[in-house]
Short mmCIF file of C-alpha atoms in Angstrom, two decimals:
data_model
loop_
_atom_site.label_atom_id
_atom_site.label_comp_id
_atom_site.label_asym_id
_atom_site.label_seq_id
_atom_site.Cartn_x
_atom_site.Cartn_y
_atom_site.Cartn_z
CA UNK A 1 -14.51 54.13 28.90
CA UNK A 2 -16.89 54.86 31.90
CA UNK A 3 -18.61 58.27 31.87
CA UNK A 4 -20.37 60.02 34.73
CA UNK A 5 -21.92 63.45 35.83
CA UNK A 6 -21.84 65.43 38.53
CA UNK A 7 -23.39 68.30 40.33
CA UNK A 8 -21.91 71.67 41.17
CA UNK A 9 -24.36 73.96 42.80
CA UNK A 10 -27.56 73.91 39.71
CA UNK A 11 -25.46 72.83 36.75
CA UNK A 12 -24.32 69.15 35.76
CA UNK A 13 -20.87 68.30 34.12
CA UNK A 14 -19.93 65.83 32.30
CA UNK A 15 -16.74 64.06 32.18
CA UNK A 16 -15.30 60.73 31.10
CA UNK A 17 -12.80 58.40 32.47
CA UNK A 18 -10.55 55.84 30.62
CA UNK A 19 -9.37 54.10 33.62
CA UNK A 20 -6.19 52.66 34.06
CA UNK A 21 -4.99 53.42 38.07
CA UNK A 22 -1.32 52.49 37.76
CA UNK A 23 -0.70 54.71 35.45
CA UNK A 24 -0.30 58.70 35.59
CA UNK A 25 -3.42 60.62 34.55
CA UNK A 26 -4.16 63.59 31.87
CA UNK A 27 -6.90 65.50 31.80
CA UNK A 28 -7.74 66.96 28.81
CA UNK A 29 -9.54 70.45 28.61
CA UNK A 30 -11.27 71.64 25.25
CA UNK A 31 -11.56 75.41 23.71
CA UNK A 32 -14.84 77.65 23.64
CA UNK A 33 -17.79 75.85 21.18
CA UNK A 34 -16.02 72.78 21.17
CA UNK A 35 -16.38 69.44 23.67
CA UNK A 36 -14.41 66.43 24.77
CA UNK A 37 -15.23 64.79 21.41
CA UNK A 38 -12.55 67.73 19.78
CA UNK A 39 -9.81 65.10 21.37
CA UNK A 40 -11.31 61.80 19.94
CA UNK A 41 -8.49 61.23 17.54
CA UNK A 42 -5.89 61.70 19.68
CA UNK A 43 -6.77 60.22 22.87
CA UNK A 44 -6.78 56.33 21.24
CA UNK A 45 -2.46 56.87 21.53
CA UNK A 46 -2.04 58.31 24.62
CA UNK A 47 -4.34 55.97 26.45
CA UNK A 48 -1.89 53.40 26.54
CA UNK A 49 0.60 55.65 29.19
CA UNK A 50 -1.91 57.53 30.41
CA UNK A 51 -5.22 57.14 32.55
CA UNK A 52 -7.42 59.91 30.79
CA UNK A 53 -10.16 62.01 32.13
CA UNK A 54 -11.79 64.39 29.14
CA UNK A 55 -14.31 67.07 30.68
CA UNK A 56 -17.29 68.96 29.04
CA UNK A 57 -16.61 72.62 30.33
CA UNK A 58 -19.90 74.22 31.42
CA UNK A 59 -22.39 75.20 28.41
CA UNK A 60 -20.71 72.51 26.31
CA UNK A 61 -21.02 69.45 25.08
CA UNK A 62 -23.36 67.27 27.07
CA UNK A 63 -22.58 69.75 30.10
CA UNK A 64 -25.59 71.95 31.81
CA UNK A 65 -25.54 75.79 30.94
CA UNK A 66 -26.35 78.19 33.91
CA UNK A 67 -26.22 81.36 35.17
CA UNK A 68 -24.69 80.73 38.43
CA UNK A 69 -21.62 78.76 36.95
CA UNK A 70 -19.32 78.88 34.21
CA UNK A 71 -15.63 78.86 33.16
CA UNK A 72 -14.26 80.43 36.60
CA UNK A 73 -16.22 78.13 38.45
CA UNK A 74 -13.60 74.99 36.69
CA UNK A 75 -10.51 74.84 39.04
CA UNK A 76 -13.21 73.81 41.83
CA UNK A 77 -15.31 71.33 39.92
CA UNK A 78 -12.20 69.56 38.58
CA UNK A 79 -11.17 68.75 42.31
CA UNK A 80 -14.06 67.59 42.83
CA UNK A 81 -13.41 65.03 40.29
CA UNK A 82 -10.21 64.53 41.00
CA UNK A 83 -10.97 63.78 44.45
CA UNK A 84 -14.09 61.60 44.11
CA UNK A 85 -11.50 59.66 41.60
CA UNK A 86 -8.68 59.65 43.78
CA UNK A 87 -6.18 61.12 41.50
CA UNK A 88 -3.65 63.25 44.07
CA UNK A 89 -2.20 65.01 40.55
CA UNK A 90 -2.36 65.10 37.21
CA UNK A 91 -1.12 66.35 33.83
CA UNK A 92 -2.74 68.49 31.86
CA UNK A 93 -3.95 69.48 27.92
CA UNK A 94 -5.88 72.55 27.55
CA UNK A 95 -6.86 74.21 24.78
CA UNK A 96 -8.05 77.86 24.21
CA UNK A 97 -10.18 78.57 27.37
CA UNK A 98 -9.14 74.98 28.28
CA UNK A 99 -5.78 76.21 29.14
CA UNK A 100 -7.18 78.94 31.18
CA UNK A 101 -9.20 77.34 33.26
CA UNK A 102 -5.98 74.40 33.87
CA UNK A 103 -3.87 77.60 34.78
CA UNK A 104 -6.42 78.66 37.15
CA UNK A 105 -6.51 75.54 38.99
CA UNK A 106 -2.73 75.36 39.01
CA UNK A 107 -3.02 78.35 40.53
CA UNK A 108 -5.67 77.72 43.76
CA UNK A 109 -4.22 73.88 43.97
CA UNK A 110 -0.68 73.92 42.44
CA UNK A 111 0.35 70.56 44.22
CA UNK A 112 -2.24 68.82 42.14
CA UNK A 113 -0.86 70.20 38.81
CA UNK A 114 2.73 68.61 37.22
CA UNK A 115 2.29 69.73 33.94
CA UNK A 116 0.65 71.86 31.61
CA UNK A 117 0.15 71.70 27.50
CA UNK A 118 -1.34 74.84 26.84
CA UNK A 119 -2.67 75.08 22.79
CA UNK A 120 -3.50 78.08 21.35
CA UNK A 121 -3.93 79.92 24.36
CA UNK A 122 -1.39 82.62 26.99
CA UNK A 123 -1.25 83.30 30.18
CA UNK A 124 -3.76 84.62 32.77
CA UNK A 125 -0.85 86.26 34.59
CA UNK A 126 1.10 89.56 33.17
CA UNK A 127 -1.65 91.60 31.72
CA UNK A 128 -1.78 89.07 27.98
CA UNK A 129 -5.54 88.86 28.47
CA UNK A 130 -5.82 92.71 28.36
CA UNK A 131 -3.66 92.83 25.16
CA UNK A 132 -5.64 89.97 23.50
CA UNK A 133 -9.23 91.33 24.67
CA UNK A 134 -8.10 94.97 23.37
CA UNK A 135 -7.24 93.43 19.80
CA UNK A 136 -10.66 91.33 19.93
CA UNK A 137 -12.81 94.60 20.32
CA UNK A 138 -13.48 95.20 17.03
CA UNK A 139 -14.08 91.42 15.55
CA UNK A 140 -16.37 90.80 19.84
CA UNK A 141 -18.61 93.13 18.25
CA UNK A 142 -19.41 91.77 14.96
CA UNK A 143 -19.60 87.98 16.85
CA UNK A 144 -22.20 89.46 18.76
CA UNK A 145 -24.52 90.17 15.38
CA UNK A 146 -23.59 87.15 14.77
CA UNK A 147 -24.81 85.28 17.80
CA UNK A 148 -27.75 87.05 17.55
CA UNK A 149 -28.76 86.74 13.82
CA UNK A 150 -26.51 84.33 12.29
CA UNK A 151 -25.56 81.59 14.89
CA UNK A 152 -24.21 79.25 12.27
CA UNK A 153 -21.68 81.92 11.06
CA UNK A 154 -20.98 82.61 14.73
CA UNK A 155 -20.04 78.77 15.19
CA UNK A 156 -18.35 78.75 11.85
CA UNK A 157 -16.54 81.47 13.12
CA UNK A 158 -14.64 79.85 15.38
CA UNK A 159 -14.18 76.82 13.55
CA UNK A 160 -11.99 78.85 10.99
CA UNK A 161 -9.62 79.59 13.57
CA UNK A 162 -9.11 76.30 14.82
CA UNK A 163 -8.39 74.19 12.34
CA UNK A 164 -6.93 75.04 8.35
CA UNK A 165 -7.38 71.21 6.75
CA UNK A 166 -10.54 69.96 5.61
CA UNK A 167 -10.72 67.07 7.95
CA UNK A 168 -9.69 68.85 11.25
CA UNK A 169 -12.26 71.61 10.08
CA UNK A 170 -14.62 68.37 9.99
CA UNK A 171 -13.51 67.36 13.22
CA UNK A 172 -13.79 71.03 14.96
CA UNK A 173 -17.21 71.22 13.60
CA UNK A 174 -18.92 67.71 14.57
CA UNK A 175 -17.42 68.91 18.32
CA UNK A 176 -19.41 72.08 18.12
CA UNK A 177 -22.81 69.99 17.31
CA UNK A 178 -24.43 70.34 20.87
CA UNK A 179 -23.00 73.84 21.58
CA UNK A 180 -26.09 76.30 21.76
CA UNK A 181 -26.08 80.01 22.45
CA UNK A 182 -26.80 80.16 26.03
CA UNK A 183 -23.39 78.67 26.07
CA UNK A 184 -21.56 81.88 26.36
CA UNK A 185 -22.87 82.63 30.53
CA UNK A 186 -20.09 80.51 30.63
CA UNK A 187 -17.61 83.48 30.02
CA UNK A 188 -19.24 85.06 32.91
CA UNK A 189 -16.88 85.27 35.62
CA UNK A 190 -13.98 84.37 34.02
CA UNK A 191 -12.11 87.39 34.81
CA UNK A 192 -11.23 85.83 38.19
CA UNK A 193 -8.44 84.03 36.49
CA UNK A 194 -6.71 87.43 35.52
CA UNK A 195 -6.41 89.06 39.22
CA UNK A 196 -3.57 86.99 40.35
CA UNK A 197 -0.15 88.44 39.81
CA UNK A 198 2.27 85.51 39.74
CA UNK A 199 1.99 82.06 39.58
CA UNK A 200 1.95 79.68 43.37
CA UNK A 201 3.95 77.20 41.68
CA UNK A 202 6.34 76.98 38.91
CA UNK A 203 5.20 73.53 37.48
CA UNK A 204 6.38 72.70 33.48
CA UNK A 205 4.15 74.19 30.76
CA UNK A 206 4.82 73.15 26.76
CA UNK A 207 3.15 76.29 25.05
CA UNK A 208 2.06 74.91 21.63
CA UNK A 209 1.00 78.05 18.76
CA UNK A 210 0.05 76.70 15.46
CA UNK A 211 1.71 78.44 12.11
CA UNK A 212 -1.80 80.74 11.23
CA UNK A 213 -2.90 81.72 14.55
CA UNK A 214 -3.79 85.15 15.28
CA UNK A 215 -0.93 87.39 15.74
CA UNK A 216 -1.93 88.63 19.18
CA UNK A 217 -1.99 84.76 20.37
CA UNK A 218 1.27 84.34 18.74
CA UNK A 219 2.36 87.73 20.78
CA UNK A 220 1.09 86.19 23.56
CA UNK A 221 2.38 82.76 23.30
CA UNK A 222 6.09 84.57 23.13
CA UNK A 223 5.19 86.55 26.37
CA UNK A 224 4.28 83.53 27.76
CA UNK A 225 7.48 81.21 27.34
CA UNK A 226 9.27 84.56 28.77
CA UNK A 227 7.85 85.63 31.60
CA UNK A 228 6.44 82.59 33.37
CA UNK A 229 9.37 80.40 34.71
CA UNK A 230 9.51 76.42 33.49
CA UNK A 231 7.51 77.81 30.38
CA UNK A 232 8.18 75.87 26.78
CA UNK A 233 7.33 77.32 23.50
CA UNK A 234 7.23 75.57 20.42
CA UNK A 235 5.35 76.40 16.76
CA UNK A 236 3.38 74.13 14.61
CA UNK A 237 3.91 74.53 10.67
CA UNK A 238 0.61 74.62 8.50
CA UNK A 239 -1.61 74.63 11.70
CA UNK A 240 -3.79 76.65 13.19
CA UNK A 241 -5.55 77.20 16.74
CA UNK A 242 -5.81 73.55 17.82
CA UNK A 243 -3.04 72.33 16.28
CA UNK A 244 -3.79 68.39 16.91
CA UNK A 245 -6.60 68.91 14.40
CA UNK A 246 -3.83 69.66 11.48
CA UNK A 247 -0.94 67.95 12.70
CA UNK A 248 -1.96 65.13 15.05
CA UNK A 249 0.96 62.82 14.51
CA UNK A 250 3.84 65.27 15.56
CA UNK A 251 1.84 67.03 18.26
CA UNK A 252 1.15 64.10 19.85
CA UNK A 253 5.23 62.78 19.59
CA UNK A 254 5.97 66.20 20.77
CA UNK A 255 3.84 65.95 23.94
CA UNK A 256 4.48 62.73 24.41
CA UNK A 257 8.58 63.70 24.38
CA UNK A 258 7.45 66.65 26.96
CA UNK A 259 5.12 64.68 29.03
CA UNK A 260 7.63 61.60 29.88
CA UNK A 261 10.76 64.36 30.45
CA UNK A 262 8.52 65.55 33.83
CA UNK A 263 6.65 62.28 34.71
CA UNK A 264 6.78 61.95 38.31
#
């Protein structure tokens, strides 16, 4: 494993490469608190198809936080990796804002994207973000006590919803170790993603909703596999958000199956 850093106007990101050129690459996007370090236990298997490249989204893990760039800011700074690597396209696993963020560089650079697993998120096209912001009103506000007075709860927060065993709770939580709170400017922005009315390429995306995710992510998921075209969905018994954490062995068969069917 090699890692590196870069610069994108005042903030540094982090990334990591496990090189192997003559194979296909997947990049592998994490969810909101978390880092790259959410994937540890299921990267060791599909490093031996795949070359992998993990990222640390902005405000997270052993990325920069600043004011000036966050979340929307992603599709650009991933090709910028992509091109100081030399990787012409890639696959893709993003989870929660992860899969927003993949969607959104889909979207500006399509012919770099062949595939997308999207986990526990929808899509940024047909008004779901509306629907799952409305429903989040409520339960934003309280988070923002939180974040204010009670940061561990905040964190704990969304731990809860990403994982329902013990161990991926573990796992979900030892992620979230360098998060701080000036990690949320990354949100800022991230409305830029929701704009676009259809997708610029209709590239294969496995939507993957665990068994006890929230019901509007569920809604969406379903909206998802329906209205945008080459779109898979498939549910995870006795999961939750990031359903690798509770059922890595037949996530990662099922990706694997969906991954191979579009290799190019």
């Amino acid at each position: 494993m090699k890692d590196y850093t870069i610069r994108f106007k005042d903030c540094s990101i982090y990334y990591e490469m496990h090189e192997n050129k003559t194979k296909p690459t997947l990049v592998f996007l994490h969810g909101y608190t978390s880092s790259l370090n959410v994937f540890e236990s299921i990267i060791v298997t599909f490093k031996k198809d795949y070359q992998l490249l993990l990222i640390d989204l902005p405000g997270h893990g052993k990325s920069g936080v600043s004011s000036a760039v966050g979340f929307k800011d992603m599709p650009e700074i991933m090709k910028s990796i992509l091109d100081y690597q030399e990787i012409s396209s890639a696959y893709f696993i993003g989870v929660d804002v992860g899969s927003l963020v993949a969607q959104g560089f889909g979207h500006i650079y399509p012919e770099h994207v062949n595939a997308l697993v999207s986990v526990g998120s929808y899509s940024i096209y047909h008004d779901s973000c509306k629907k799952v912001s409305n429903e989040h009103v409520f339960s934003n506000a309280l988070l923002s006590f939180k974040w204010l007075f009670a940061f561990k709860k905040y964190l704990h927060h969304y731990a809860n919803i990403a994982a329902i065993t013990e161990t991926g709770l573990t796992k979900f939580k030892t992620s979230q170790t360098q998060f701080k709170r000036s990690g949320l400017k990354a949100y800022k922005g991230l409305n830029r993603f929701y704009k676009w009315d259809k997708p610029t390429k209709h590239y294969p995306i496995y939507v993957v909703c665990g068994e006890f995710e929230e019901e509007v992510i569920k809604d969406a998921s379903i909206q998802f596999e329906q209205k945008v075209p080459n779109a898979l969905l498939e549910g995870f018994n006795k999961s939750k958000r990031v359903v690798f954490l509770d059922q890595p062995r037949l996530f990662i068969e099922h990706v694997q199956t969906f991954l191979k069917s579009h290799l190019k």
